[in-house]
mmCIF file of C-alpha atoms and ligand atoms in Angstrom:
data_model
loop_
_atom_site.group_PDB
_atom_site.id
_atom_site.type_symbol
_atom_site.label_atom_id
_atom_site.label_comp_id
_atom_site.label_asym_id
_atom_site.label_seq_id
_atom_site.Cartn_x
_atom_site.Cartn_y
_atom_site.Cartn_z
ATOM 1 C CA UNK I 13 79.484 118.180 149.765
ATOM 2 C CA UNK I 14 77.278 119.063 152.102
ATOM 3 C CA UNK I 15 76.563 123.409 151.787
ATOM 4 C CA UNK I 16 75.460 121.885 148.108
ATOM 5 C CA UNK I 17 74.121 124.902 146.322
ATOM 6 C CA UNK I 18 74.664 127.374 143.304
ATOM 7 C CA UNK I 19 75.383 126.808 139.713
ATOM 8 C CA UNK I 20 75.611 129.378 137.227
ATOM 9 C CA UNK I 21 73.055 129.985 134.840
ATOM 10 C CA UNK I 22 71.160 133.088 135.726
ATOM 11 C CA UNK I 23 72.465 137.171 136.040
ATOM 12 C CA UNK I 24 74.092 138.349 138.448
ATOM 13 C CA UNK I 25 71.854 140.674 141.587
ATOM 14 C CA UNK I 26 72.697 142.798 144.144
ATOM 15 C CA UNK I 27 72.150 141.112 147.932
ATOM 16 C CA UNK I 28 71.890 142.835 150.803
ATOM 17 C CA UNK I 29 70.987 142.588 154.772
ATOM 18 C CA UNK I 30 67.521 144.405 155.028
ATOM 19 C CA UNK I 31 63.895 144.881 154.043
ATOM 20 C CA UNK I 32 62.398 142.802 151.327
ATOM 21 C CA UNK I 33 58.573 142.975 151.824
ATOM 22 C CA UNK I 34 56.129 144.292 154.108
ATOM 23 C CA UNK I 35 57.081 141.608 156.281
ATOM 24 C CA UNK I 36 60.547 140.004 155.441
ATOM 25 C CA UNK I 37 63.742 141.129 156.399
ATOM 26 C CA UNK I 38 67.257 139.973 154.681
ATOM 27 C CA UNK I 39 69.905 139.670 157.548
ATOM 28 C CA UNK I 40 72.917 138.040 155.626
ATOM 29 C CA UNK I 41 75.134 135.305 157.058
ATOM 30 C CA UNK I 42 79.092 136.443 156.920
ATOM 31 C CA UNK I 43 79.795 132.994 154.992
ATOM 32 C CA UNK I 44 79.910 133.633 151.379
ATOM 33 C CA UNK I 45 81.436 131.103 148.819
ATOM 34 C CA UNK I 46 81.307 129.567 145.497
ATOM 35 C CA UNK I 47 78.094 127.032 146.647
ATOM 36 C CA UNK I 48 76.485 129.943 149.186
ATOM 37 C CA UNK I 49 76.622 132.921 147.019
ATOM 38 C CA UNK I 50 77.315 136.260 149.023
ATOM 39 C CA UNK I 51 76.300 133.892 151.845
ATOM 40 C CA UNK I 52 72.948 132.724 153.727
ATOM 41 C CA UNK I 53 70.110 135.026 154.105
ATOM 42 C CA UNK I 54 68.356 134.480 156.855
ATOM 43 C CA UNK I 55 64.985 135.795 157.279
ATOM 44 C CA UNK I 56 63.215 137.373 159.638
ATOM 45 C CA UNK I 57 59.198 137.486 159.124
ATOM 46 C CA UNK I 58 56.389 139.686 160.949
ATOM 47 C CA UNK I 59 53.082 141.595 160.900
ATOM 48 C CA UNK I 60 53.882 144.925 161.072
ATOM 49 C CA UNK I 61 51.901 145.843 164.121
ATOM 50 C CA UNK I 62 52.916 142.366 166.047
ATOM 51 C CA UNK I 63 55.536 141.651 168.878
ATOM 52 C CA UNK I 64 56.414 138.350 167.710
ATOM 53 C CA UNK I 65 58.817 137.408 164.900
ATOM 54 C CA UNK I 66 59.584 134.926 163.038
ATOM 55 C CA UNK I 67 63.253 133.673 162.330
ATOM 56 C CA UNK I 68 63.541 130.838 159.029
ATOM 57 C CA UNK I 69 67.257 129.679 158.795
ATOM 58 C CA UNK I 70 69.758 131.054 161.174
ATOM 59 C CA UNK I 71 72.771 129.919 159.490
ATOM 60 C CA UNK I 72 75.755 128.634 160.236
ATOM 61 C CA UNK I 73 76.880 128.673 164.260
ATOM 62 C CA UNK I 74 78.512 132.456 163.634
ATOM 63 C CA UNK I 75 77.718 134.284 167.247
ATOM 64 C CA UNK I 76 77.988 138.099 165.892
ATOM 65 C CA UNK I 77 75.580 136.280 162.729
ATOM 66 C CA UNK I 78 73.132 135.525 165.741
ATOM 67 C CA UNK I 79 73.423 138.503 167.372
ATOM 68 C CA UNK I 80 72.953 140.519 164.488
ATOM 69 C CA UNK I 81 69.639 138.737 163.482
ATOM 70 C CA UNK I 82 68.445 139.099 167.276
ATOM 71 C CA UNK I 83 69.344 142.862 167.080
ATOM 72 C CA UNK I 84 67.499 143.308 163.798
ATOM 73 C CA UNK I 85 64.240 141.552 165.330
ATOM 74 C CA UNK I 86 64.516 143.876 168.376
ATOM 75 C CA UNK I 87 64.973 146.805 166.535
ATOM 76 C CA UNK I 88 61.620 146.421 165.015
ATOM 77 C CA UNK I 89 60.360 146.588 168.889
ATOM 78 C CA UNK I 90 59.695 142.419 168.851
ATOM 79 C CA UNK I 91 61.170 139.588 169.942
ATOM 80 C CA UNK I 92 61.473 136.175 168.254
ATOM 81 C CA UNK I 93 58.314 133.789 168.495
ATOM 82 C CA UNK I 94 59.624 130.978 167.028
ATOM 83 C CA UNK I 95 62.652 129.677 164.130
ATOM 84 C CA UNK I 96 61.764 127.675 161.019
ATOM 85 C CA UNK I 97 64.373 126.015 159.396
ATOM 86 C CA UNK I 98 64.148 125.160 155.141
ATOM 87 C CA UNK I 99 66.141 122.384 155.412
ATOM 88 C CA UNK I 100 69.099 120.543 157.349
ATOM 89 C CA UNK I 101 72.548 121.906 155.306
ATOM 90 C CA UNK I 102 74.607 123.580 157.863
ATOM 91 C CA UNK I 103 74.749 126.569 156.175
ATOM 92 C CA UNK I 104 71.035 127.326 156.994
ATOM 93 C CA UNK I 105 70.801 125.239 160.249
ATOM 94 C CA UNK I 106 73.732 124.627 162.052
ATOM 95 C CA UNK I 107 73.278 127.907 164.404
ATOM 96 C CA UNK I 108 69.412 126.587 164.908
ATOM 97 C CA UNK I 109 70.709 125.377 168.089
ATOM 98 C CA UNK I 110 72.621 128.112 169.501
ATOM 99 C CA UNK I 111 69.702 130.927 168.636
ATOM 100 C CA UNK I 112 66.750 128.390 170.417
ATOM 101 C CA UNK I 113 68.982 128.581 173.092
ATOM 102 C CA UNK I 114 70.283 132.572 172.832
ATOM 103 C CA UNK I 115 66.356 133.263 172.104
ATOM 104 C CA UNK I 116 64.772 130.380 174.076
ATOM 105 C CA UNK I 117 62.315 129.562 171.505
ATOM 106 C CA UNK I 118 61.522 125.932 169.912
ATOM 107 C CA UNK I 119 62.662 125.268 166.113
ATOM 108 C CA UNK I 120 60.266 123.186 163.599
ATOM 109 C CA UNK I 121 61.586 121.416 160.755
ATOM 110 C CA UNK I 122 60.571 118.742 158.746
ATOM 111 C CA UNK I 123 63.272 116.472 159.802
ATOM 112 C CA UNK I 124 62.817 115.668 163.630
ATOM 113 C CA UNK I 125 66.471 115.503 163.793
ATOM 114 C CA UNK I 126 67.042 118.756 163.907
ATOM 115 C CA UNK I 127 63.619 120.133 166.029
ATOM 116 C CA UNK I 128 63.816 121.527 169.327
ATOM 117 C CA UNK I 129 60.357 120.849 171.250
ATOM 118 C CA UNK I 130 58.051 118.437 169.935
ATOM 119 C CA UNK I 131 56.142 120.274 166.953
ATOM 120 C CA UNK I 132 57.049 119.156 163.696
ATOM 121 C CA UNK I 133 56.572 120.538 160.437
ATOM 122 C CA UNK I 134 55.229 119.115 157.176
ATOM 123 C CA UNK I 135 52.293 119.637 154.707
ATOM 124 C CA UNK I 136 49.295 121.294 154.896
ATOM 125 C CA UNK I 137 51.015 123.104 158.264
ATOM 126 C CA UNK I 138 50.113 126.930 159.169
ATOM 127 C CA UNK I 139 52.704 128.998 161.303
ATOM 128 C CA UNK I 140 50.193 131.809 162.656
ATOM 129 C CA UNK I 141 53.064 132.897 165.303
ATOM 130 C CA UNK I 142 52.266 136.567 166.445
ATOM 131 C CA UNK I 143 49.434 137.011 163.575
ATOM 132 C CA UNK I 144 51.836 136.035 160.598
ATOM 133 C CA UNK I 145 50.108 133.598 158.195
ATOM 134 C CA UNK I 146 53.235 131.415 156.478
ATOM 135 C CA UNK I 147 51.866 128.154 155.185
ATOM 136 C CA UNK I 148 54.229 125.192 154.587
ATOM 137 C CA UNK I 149 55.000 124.050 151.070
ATOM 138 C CA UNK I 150 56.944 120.981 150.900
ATOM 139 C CA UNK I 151 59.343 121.231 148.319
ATOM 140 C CA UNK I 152 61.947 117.669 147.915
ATOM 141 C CA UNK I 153 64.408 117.888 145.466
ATOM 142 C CA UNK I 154 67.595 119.467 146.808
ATOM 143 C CA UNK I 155 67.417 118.052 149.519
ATOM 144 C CA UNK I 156 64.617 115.521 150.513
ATOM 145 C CA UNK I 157 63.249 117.539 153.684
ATOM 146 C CA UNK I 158 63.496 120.934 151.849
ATOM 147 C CA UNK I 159 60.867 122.711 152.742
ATOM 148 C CA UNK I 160 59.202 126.536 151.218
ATOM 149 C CA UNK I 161 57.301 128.900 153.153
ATOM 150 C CA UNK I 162 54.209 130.927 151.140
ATOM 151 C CA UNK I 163 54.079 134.328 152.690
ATOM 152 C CA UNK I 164 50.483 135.322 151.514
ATOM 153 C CA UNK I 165 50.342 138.745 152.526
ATOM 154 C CA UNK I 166 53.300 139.607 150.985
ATOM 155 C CA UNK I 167 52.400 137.496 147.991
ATOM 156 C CA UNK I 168 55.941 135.979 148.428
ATOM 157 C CA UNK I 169 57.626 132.393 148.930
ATOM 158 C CA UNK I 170 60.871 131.704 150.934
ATOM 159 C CA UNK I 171 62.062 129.063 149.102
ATOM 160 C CA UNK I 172 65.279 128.132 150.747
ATOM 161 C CA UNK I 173 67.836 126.259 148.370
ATOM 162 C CA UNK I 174 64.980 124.759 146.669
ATOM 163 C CA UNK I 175 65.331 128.277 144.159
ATOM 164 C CA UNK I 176 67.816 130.828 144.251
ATOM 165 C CA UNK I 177 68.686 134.325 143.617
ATOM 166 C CA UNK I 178 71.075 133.476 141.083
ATOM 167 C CA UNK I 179 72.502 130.380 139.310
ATOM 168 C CA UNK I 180 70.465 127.139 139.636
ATOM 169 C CA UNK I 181 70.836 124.231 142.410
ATOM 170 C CA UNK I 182 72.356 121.217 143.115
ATOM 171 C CA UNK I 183 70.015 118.442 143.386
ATOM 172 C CA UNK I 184 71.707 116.919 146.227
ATOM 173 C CA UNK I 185 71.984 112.670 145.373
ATOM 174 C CA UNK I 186 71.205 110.600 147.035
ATOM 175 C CA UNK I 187 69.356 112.548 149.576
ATOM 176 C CA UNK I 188 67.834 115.355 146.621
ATOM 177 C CA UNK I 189 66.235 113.170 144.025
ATOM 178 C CA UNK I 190 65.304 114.927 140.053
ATOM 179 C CA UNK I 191 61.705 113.292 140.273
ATOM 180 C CA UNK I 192 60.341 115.017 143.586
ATOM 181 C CA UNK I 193 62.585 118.478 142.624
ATOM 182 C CA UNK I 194 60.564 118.615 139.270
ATOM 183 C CA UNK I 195 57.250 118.131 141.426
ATOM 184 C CA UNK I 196 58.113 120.927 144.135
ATOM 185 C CA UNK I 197 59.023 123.275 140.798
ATOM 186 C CA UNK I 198 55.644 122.400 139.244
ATOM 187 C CA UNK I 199 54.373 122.963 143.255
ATOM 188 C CA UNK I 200 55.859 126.596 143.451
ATOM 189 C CA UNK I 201 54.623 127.448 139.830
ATOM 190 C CA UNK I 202 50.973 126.506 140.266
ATOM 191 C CA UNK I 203 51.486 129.393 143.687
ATOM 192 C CA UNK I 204 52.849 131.542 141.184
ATOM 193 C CA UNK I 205 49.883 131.288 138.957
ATOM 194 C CA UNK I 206 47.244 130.264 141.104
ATOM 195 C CA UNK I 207 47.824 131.987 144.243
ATOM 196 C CA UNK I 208 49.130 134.879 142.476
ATOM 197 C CA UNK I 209 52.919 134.986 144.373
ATOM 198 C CA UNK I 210 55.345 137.173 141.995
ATOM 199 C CA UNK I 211 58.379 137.167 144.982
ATOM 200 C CA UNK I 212 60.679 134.747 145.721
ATOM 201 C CA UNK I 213 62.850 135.249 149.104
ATOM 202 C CA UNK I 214 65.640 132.752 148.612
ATOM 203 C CA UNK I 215 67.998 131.060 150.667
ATOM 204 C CA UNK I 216 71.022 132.644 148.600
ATOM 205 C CA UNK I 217 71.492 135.489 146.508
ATOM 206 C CA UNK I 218 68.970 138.713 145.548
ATOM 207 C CA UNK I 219 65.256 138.706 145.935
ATOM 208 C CA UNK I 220 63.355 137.814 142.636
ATOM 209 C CA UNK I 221 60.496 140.080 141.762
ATOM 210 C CA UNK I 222 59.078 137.362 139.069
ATOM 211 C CA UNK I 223 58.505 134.466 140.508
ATOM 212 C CA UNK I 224 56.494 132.992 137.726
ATOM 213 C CA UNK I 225 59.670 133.567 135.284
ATOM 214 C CA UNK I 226 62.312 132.337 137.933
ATOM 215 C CA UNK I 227 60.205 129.035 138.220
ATOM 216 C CA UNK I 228 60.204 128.861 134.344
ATOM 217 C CA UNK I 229 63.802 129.438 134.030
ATOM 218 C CA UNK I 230 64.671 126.614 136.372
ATOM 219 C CA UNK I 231 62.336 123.684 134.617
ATOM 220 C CA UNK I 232 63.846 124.780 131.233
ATOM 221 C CA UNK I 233 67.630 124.636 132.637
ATOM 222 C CA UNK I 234 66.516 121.503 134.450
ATOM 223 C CA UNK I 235 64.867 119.958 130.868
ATOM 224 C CA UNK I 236 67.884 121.441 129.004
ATOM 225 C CA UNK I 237 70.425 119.771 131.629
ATOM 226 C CA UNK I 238 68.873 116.598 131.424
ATOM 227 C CA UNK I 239 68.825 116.509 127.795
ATOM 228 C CA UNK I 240 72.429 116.968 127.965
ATOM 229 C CA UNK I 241 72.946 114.418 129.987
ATOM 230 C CA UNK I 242 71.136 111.467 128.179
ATOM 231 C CA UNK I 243 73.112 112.602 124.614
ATOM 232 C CA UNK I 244 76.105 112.701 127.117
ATOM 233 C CA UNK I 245 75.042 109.137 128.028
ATOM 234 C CA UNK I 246 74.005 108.027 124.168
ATOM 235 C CA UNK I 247 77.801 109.213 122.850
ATOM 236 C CA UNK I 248 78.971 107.048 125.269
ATOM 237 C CA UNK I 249 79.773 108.613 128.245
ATOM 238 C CA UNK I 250 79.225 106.025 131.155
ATOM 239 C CA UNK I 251 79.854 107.198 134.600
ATOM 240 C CA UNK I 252 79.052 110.210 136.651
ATOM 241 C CA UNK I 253 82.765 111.790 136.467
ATOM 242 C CA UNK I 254 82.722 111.626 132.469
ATOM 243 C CA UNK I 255 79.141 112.963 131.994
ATOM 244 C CA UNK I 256 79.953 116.420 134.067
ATOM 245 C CA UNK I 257 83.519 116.752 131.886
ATOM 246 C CA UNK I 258 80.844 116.454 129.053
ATOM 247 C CA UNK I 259 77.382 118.426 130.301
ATOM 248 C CA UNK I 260 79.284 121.151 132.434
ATOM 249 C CA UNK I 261 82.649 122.037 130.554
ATOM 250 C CA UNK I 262 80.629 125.978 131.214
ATOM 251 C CA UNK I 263 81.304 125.227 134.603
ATOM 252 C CA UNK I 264 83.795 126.333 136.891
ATOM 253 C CA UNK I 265 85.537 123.288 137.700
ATOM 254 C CA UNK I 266 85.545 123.983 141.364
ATOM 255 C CA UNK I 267 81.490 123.112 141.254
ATOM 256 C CA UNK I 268 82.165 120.008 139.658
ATOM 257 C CA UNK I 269 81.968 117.767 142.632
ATOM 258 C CA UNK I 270 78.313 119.373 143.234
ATOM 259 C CA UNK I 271 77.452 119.372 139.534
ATOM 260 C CA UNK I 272 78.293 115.170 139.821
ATOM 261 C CA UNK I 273 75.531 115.368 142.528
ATOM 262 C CA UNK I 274 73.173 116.691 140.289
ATOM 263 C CA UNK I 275 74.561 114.335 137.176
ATOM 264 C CA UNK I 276 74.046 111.192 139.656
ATOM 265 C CA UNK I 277 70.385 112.100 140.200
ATOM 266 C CA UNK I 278 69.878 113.137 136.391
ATOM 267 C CA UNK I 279 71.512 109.486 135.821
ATOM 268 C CA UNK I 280 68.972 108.030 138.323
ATOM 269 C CA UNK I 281 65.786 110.203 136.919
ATOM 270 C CA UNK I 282 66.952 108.809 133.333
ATOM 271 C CA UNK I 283 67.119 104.928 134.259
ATOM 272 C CA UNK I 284 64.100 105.166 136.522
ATOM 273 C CA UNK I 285 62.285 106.336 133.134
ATOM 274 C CA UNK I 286 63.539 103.655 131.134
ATOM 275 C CA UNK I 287 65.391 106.441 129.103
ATOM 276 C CA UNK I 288 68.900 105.196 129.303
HETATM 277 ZN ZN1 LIG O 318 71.135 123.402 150.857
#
């Protein structure tokens, strides 16, 4: 399971290529599914009055997908400064490549596996590219270099898998662990009351106008899920497989095998606390 994403949980939105803020545009990636939603949005980030855009996640390696986000930039009169990538699945990354090289620009990510040119990308970071302010936000959990992007201006967050438009995510074991995803929720809530950031541009799904509320909703379902899991554990379920038949009979049983992800690193999160 590697394109590990959506569970159900949440109402369903509308999704759609185009405008989203001030400064972020929606193009969507043709490759919808059960774990991608109506498929990967990749963003495309600017000042208004700059030539140089920003592209985070260019999906999967889909030419006319690449195309059509290079079209979109250079219909707003700019070209593409530089590409940002959330985090390694291949739904969001594997066309990184392809666009450097269609756009011949670098791309930063946390893991240096998948950078082209030397910058890297990690905490405390500042992409100013063409004027734009996005500042880094690490955000482990899903997976462990997931990585969110706080949009200031726009009072927004792209948050990659780490939250989505709709359902909840898979907290991708081994990789994702339950102890760093709870910190980066705790990390996007204090920028939702702190910093004052009511969007969330996700890596999936529609855009969510309450950020505050989507971040609330996702530590309750996680605290809810994991209290499942530990009676789960307590009536005597033992491994992984038995546990999701018991915590996630509301599931489809097609997102099993990512729900046992997320069961695996609930197990983990529950031992490492001496609770089970
Ligand atoms: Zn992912």
């Amino acid at each position: 399971m590697t394109d590990a994403t959506a569970l159900p949980g949440q109402p369903r939105g509308a999704v759609a290529s185009g405008p989203a803020t001030a400064r972020a545009v929606n193009v969507l990636a043709p490759n919808p599914s059960a774990m991608t939603l109506d498929g990967t949005n990749t963003w495309i980030v600017a000042e208004p009055d700059s030539a140089l855009a920003v592209v985070i996640d260019p999906g999967p390696l889909d030419d006319a997908h690449l195309r059509a986000v290079i079209d979109a930039v250079e219909r707003g009169g700019r070209r593409v400064g530089l590409t940002l990538l959330t985090h390694g699945h291949p739904d969001h990354a594997e066309g990184a490549g392809r666009f450097a090289e269609l756009t011949g620009t670098r791309v930063r990510a946390l893991d240096a596996a998948l950078r082209l040119g030397d910058e890297g990308l990690g905490a405390g970071d500042v992409i100013t590219t063409g004027g734009l302010e996005l500042r880094v936000v690490p955000t482990p959990g899903h997976t462990a270099d997931s990585l969110s992007f706080h949009l200031p201006a726009d009072r927004a967050v792209l948050t990659g898998d780490t939250i989505l438009g709709r359902g909840t995510t898979v907290v991708a074991h081994p990789d994702g662990r339950l102890g760093d995803y709870l910190d980066s929720l705790r990390r996007l809530r204090s920028l939702t009351v702190d910093d004052g950031v009511h969007t969330v541009l996700p890596g999936h799904g529609p855009v969510l106008e309450d950020a505050q509320g989507a971040v609330e909703f996702y530590l309750a379902h996680r605290a809810h899920r994991l209290a499942q899991v530990e009676t789960a554990v307590e009536a005597g379920h033992r491994t992984p497989s038995e546990v999701v038949a018991a915590v996630y009979a509301d599931v489809d049983r097609s997102l099993w095998p990512a729900a046992e992800l997320s069961v695996r690193a609930q197990l983990e999160y529950l031992a490492e606390h001496g609770l089970i």
